[in-house]
Short mmCIF file of C-alpha atoms and ligand atoms in Angstrom, two decimals:
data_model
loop_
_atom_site.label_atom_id
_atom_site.label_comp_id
_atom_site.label_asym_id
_atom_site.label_seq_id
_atom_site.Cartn_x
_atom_site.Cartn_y
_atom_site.Cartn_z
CA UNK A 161 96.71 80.39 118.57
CA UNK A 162 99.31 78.54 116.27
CA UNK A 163 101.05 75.71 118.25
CA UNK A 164 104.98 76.44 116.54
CA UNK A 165 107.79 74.19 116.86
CA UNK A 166 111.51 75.81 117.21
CA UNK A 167 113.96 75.55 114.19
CA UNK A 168 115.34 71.70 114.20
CA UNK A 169 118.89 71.17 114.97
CA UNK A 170 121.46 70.35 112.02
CA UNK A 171 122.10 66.83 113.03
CA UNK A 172 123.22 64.43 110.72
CA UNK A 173 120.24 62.42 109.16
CA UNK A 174 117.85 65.23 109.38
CA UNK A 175 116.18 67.04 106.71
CA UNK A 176 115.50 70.66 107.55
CA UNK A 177 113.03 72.60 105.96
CA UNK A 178 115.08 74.87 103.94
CA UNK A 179 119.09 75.52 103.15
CA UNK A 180 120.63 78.13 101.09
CA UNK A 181 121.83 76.92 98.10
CA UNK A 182 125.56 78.33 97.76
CA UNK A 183 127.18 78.26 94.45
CA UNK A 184 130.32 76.17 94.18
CA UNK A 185 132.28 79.10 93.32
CA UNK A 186 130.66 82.22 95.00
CA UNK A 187 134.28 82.01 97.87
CA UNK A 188 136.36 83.01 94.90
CA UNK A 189 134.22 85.59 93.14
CA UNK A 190 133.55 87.50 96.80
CA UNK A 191 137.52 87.19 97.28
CA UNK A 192 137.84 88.89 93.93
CA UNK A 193 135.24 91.58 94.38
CA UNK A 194 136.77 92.38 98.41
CA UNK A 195 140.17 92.93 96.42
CA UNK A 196 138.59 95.50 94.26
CA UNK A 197 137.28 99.19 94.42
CA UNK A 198 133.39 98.13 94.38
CA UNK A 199 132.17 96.43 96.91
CA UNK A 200 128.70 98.61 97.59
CA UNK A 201 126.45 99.33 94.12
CA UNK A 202 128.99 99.09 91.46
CA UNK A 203 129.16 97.19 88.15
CA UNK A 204 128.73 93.50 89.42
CA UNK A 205 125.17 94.76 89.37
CA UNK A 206 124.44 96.50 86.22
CA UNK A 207 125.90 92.61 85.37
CA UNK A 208 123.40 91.14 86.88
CA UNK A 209 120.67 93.41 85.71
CA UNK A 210 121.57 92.68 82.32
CA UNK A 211 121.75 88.88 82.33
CA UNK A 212 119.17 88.53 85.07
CA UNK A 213 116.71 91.06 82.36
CA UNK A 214 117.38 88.52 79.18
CA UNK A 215 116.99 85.24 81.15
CA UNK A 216 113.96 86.07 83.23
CA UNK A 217 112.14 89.11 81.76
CA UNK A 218 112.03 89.20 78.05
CA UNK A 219 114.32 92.37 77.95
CA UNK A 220 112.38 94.26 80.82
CA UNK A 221 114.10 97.02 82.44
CA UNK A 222 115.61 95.42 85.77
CA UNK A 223 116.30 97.23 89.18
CA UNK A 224 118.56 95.58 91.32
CA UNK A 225 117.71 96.37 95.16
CA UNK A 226 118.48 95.20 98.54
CA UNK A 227 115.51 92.91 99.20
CA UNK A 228 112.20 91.58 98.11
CA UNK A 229 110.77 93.99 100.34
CA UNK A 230 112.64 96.61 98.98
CA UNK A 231 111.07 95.86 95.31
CA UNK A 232 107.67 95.92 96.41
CA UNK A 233 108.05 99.08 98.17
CA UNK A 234 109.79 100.78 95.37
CA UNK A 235 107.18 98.90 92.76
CA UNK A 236 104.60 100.56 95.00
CA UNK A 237 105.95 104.32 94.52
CA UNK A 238 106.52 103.79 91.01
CA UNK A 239 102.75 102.58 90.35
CA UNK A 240 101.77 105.91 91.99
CA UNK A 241 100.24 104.59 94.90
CA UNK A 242 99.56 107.36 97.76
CA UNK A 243 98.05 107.73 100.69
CA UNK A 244 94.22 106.63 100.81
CA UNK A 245 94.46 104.80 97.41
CA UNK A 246 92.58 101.70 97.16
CA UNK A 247 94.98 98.32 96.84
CA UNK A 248 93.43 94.83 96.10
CA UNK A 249 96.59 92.53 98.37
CA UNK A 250 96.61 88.51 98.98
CA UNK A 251 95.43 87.84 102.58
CA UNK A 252 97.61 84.70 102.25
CA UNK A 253 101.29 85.52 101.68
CA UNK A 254 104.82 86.36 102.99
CA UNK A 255 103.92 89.79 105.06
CA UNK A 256 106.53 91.91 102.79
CA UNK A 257 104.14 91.91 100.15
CA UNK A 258 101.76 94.35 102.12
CA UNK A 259 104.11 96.16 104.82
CA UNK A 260 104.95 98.75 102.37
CA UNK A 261 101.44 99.74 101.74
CA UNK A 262 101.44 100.76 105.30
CA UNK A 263 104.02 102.82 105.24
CA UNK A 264 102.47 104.99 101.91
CA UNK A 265 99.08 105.13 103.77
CA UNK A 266 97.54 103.33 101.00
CA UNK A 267 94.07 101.44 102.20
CA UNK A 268 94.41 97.52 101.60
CA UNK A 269 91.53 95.63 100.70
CA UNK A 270 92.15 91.85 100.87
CA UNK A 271 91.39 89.46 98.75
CA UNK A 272 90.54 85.75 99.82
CA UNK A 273 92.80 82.70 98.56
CA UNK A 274 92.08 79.99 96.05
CA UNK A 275 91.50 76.68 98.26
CA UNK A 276 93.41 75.06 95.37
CA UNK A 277 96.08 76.83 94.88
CA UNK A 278 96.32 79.47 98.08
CA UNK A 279 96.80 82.15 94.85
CA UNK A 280 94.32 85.14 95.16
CA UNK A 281 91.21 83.84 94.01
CA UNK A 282 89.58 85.69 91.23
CA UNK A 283 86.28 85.51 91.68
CA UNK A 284 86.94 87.83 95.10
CA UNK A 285 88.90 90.47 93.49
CA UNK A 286 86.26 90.36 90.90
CA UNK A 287 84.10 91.85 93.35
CA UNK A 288 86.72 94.11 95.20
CA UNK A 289 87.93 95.97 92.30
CA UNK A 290 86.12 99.15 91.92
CA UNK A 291 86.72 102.91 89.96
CA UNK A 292 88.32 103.44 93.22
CA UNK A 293 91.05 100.57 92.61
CA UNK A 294 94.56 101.71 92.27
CA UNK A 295 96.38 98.45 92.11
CA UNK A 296 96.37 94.63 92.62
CA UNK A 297 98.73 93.22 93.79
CA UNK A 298 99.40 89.24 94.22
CA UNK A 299 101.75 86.80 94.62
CA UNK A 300 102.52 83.05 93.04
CA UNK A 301 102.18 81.05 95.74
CA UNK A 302 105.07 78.10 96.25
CA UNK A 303 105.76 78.67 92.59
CA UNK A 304 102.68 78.26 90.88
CA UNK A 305 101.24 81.21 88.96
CA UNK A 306 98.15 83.17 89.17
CA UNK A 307 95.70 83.16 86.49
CA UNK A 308 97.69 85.85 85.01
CA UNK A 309 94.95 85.92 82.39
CA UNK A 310 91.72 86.53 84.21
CA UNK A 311 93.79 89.62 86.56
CA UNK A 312 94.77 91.26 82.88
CA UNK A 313 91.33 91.26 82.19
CA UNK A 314 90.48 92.80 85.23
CA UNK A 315 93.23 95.22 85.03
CA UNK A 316 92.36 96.09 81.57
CA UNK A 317 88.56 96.64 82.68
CA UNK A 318 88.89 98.79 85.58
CA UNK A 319 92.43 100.41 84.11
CA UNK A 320 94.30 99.39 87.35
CA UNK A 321 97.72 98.35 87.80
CA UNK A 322 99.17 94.62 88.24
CA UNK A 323 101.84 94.25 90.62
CA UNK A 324 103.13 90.87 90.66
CA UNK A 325 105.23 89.09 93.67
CA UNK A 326 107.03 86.72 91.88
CA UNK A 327 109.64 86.01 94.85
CA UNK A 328 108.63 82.21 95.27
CA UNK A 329 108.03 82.14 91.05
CA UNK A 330 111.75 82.48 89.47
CA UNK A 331 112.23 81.95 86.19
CA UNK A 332 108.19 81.37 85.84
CA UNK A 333 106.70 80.72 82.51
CA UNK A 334 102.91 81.60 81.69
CA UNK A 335 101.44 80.16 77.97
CA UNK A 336 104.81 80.45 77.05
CA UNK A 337 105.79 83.95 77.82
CA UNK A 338 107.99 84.38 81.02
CA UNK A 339 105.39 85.56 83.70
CA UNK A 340 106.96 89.26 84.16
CA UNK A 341 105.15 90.08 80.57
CA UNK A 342 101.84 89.88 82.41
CA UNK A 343 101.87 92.91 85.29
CA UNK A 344 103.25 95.99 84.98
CA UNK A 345 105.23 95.83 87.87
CA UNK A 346 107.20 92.13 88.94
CA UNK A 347 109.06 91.68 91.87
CA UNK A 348 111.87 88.69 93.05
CA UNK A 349 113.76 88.00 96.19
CA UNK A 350 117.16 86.63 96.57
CA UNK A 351 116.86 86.20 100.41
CA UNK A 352 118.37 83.35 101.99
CA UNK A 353 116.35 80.58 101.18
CA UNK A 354 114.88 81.63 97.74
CA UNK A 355 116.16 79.66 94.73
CA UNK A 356 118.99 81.85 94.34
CA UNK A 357 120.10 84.13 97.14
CA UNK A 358 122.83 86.68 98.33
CA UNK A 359 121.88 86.28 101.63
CA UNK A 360 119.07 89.25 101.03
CA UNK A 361 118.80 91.04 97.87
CA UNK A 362 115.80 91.57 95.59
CA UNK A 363 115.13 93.16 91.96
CA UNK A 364 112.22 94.77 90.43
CA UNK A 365 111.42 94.53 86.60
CA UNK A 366 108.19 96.90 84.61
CA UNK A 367 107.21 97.03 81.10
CA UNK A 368 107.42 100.72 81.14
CA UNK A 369 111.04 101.41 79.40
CA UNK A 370 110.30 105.24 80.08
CA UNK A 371 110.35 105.06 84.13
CA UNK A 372 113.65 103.11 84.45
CA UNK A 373 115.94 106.36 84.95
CA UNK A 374 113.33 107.54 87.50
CA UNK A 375 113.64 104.06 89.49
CA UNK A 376 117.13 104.17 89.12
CA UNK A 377 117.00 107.67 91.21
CA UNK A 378 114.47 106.32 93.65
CA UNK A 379 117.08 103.74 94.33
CA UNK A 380 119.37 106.04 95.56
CA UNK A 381 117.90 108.79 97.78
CA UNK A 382 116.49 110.80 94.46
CA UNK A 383 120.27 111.13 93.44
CA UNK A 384 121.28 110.62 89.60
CA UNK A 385 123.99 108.24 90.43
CA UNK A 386 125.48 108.73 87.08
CA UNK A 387 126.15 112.33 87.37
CA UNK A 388 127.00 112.67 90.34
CA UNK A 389 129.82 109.90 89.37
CA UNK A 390 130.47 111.89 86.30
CA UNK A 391 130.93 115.67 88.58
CA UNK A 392 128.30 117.50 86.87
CA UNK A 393 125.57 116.90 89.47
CA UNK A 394 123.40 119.67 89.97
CA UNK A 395 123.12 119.05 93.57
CA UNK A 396 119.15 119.07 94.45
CA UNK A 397 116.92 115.87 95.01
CA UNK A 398 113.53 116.48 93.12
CA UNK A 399 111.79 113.44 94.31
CA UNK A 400 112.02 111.21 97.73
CA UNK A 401 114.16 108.37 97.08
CA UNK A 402 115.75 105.63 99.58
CA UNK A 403 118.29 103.74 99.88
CA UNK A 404 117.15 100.77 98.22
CA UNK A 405 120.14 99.25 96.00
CA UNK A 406 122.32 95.78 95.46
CA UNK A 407 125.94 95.51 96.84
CA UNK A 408 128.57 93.53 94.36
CA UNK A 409 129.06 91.54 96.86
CA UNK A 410 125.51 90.11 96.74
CA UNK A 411 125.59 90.45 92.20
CA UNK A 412 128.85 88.29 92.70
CA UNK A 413 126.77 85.83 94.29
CA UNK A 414 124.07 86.05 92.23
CA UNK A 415 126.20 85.93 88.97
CA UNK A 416 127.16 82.67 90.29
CA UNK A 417 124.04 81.54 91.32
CA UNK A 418 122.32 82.14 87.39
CA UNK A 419 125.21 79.84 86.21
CA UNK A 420 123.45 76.88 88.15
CA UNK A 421 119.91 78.10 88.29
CA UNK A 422 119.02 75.05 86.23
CA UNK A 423 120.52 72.33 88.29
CA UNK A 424 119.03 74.25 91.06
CA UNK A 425 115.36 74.45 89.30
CA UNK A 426 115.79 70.41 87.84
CA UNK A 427 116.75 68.98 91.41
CA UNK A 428 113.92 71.06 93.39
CA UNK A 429 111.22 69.85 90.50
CA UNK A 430 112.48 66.30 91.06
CA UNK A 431 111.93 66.14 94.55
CA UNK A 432 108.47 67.83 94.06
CA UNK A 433 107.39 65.12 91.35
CA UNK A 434 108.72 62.54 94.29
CA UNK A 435 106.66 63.86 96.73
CA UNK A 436 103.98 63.86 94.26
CA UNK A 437 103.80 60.81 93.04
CA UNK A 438 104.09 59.22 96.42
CA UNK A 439 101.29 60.94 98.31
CA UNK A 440 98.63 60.90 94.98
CA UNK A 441 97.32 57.39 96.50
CA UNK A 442 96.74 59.36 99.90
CA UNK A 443 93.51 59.95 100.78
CA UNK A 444 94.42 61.84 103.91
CA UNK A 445 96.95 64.11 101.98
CA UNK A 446 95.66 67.43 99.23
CA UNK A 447 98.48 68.45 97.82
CA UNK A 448 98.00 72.41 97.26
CA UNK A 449 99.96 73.80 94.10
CA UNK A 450 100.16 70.96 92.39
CA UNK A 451 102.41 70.80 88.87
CA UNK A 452 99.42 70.65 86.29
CA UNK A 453 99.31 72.32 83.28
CA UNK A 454 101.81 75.41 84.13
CA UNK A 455 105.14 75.56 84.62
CA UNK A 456 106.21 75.78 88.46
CA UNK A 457 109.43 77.10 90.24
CA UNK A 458 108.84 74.28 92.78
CA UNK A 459 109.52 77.04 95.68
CA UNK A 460 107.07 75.42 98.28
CA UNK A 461 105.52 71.67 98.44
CA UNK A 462 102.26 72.26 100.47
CA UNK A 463 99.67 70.05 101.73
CA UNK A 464 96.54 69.84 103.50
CA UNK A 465 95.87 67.16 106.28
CA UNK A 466 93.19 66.99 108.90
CA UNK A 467 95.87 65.97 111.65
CA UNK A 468 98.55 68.75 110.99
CA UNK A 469 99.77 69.25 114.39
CA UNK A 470 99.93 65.59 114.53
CA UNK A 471 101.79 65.04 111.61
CA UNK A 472 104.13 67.86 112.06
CA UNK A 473 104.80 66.58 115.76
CA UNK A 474 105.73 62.87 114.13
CA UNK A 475 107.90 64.31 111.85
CA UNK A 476 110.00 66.19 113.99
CA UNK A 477 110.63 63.27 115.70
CA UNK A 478 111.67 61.63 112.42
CA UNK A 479 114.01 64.58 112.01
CA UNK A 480 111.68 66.24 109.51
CA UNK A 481 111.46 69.80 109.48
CA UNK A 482 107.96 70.87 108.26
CA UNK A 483 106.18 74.64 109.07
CA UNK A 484 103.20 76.47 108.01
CA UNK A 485 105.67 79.53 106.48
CA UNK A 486 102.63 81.68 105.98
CA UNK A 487 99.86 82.91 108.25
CA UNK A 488 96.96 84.68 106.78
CA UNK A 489 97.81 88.41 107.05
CA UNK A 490 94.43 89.48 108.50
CA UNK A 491 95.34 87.99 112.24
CA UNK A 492 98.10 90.38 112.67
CA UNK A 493 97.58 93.66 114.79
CA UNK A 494 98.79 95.88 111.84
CA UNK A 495 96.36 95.37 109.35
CA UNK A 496 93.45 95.25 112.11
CA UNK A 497 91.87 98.44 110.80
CA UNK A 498 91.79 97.24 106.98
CA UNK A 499 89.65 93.87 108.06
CA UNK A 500 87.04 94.36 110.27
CA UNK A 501 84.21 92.34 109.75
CA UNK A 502 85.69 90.96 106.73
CA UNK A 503 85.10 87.26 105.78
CA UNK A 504 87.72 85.02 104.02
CA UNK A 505 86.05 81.28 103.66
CA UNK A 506 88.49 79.98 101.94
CA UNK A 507 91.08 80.84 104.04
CA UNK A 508 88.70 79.64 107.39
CA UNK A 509 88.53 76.53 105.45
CA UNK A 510 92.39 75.58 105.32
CA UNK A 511 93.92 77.69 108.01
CA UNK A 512 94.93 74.82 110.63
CA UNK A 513 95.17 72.32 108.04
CA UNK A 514 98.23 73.45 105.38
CA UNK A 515 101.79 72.14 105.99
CA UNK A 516 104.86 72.52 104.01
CA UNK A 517 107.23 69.80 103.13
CA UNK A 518 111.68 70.79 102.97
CA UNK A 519 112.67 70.99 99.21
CA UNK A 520 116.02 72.11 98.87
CA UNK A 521 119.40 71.61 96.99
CA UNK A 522 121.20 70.30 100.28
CA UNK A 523 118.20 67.42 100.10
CA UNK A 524 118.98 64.34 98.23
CA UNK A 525 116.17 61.87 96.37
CA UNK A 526 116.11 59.59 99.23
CA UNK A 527 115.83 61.99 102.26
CA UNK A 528 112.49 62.81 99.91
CA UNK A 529 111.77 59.29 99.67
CA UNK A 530 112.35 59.24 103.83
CA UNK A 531 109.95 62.20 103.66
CA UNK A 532 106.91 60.88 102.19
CA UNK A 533 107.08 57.40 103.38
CA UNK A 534 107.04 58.86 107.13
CA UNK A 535 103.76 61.12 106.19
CA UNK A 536 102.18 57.92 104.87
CA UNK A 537 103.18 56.16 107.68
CA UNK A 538 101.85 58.55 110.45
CA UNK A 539 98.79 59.18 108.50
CA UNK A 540 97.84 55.57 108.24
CA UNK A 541 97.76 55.46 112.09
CA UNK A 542 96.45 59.05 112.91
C1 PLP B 292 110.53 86.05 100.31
C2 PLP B 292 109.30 86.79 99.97
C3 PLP B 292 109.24 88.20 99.98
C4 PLP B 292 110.24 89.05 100.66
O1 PLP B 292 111.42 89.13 100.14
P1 PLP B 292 112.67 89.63 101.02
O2 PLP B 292 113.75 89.50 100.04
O3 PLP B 292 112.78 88.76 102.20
O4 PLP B 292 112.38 91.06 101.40
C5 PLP B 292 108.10 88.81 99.50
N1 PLP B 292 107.05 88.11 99.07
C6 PLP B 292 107.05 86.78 99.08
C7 PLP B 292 105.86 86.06 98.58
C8 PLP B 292 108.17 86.06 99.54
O5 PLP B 292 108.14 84.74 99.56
#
């Protein structure tokens, strides 16, 4: 049912969607780290862990893993979910956020988006959340938070657990306290085109200092690592693990990447306040997410136009890369038993109209400029 167009060609001129932002010196540092003993789990990321914990978290325990996914998943066994336990989930987001709950068994109940901000809306997890609640789980959408406030409430209320996706929200302030203080579980993603990336890695933080040994374990198949380094394992596994953890190679990159995270954070919130200020005077263009009174991480510019397949054909042939990203989880096959006859307005209201705009490093101030004077320009005559 959704018309797609295939992945634009590189050609000179053109401004793709997205483009991993490599740091200038990442050739070196991998060079260095193939020379050495490490190149799996080693201490590259107990590094990163440790400068990633006092930039981002506030001091949080940090678990470095091999993907966003992987974080969630691990986030999900460490909250206690199990099979049949009730989880509130975004039916608007990246589809890692709620695989894992499929694998535990765990029954999703989804919550409808904000037409503002495509963040959960509050009002329907207000009437979701029960005694039988477990967990809610939601993500910050392109960058802008959730009303972390309101969820705490809720969390406090029914005693459930927050579990916060903050893979499009790096380095995400909330009333002046970095956003991990606010759930007991966070999660971030260092795939490809996140702001920074190892190609796929991922890292989960909690407030709870007492389960970090325990994560640590799950990590790694249920194996103390430590020990077993140190010959005094005991040899059993107590409690089902996987194989969830960073390589150096990726911390190396990542080291690298926190050195420039705020050029990389400056230039993406520039070209958002470009796109921004050009498309206010739009009346065919809503911009979703917009910067307001919280900070941002400026992951995805999103807007809402009547003519989307229109626009996004146009484009294309301007060279512009623009895509939807998201689909509303409910459509797919897999979660088919957890939505029937469930209604989601808001998401019915904006599902063929949302596009996303390219904001990325490899993007300069004028391809931006190019951007938004081609949407004007199409919508005037559409
Ligand atoms: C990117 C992303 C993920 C998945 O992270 P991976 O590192 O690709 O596993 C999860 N949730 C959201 C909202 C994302 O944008």
């Amino acid at each position: 049912m959704f018309k797609d167009y295939p992945l634009m060609k590189n050609n000179k001129g053109s401004v793709p969607l997205f483009y991993p932002h490599i740091p200038k010196n990442s050739a070196k540092s991998l060079s260095k780290v193939l020379k050495g003993r490490w190149i799996g789990q080693g201490p590259l990321v107990d590094k990163f862990e440790s400068i990633f914990s006092k930039k981002f978290t506030k001091n949080l325990p940090c678990v470095a893993v091999g993907s966003g996914t992987d974080a969630l998943h691990l986030a999900y066994l460490l909250a206690g979910i199990k099979k049949n336990d009730e989880v509130i989930c975004p039916v608007f987001t990246c589809t890692a956020t709620n695989i894992p709950l499929l694998y535990i068994g765990a029954k999703i109940k989804f919550a409808d988006i904000d037409p503002k901000t495509f963040n959960i809306s509050i009002e329907h997890v207000k009437k979701l959340v029960s005694k039988k609640t477990k967990a809610i789980v939601f993500v910050n959408y392109g960058g802008l938070p959730c009303d972390l406030t309101e969820l705490n409430k809720i969390a406090k209320k029914y005693k459930v657990k927050l579990i916060q996706d903050a893979a499009q929200s790096l380095g995400n302030f909330y009333k002046n306290k970095p956003i991990t203080q606010y759930s007991d579980f966070t999660i971030f993603s260092f795939q490809a085109i996140k702001h920074i990336s190892s190609g796929d890695g991922g890292l989960l933080c909690f407030k709870d200092k007492k389960i970090l040994k325990k994560a640590y374990r799950m990590r790694w198949f249920g194996i103390d690592r430590l020990k077993k380094q140190g010959g005094t394992w005991e040899n059993d596994i107590k409690e089902i693990g996987y194989k969830y953890q960073m390589t150096d190679l990726g911390a190396a990159i990542l080291l690298d990447a926190l050195k420039e995270f705020n050029t990389i954070k400056q230039h993406r919130r520039k070209i958002f306040s470009i796109y921004e200020k050009n498309l206010k005077n739009n009346k065919k263009v809503k911009v979703i997410n917009s910067l307001g009174k919280f900070t941002h991480s400026n992951w995805l510019f999103t807007i809402l136009v009547d003519k989307k397949d229109f626009l996004q054909k146009k484009l294309r042939q301007s060279n512009i890369e623009t895509n939807q990203v998201h689909f509303r989880n409910d459509r797919y096959s897999i979660f088919k038993k957890f939505v029937k006859n469930k209604k989601f307005p808001n998401m019915d209201s904006v599902e063929k109209k949302y596009l996303v705009l390219p904001v990325h490093t490899k993007m300069s101030f004028s391809d931006a400029n190019y951007v938004v004077k081609k949407v004007n320009l199409f919508l005037k005559n559409a």
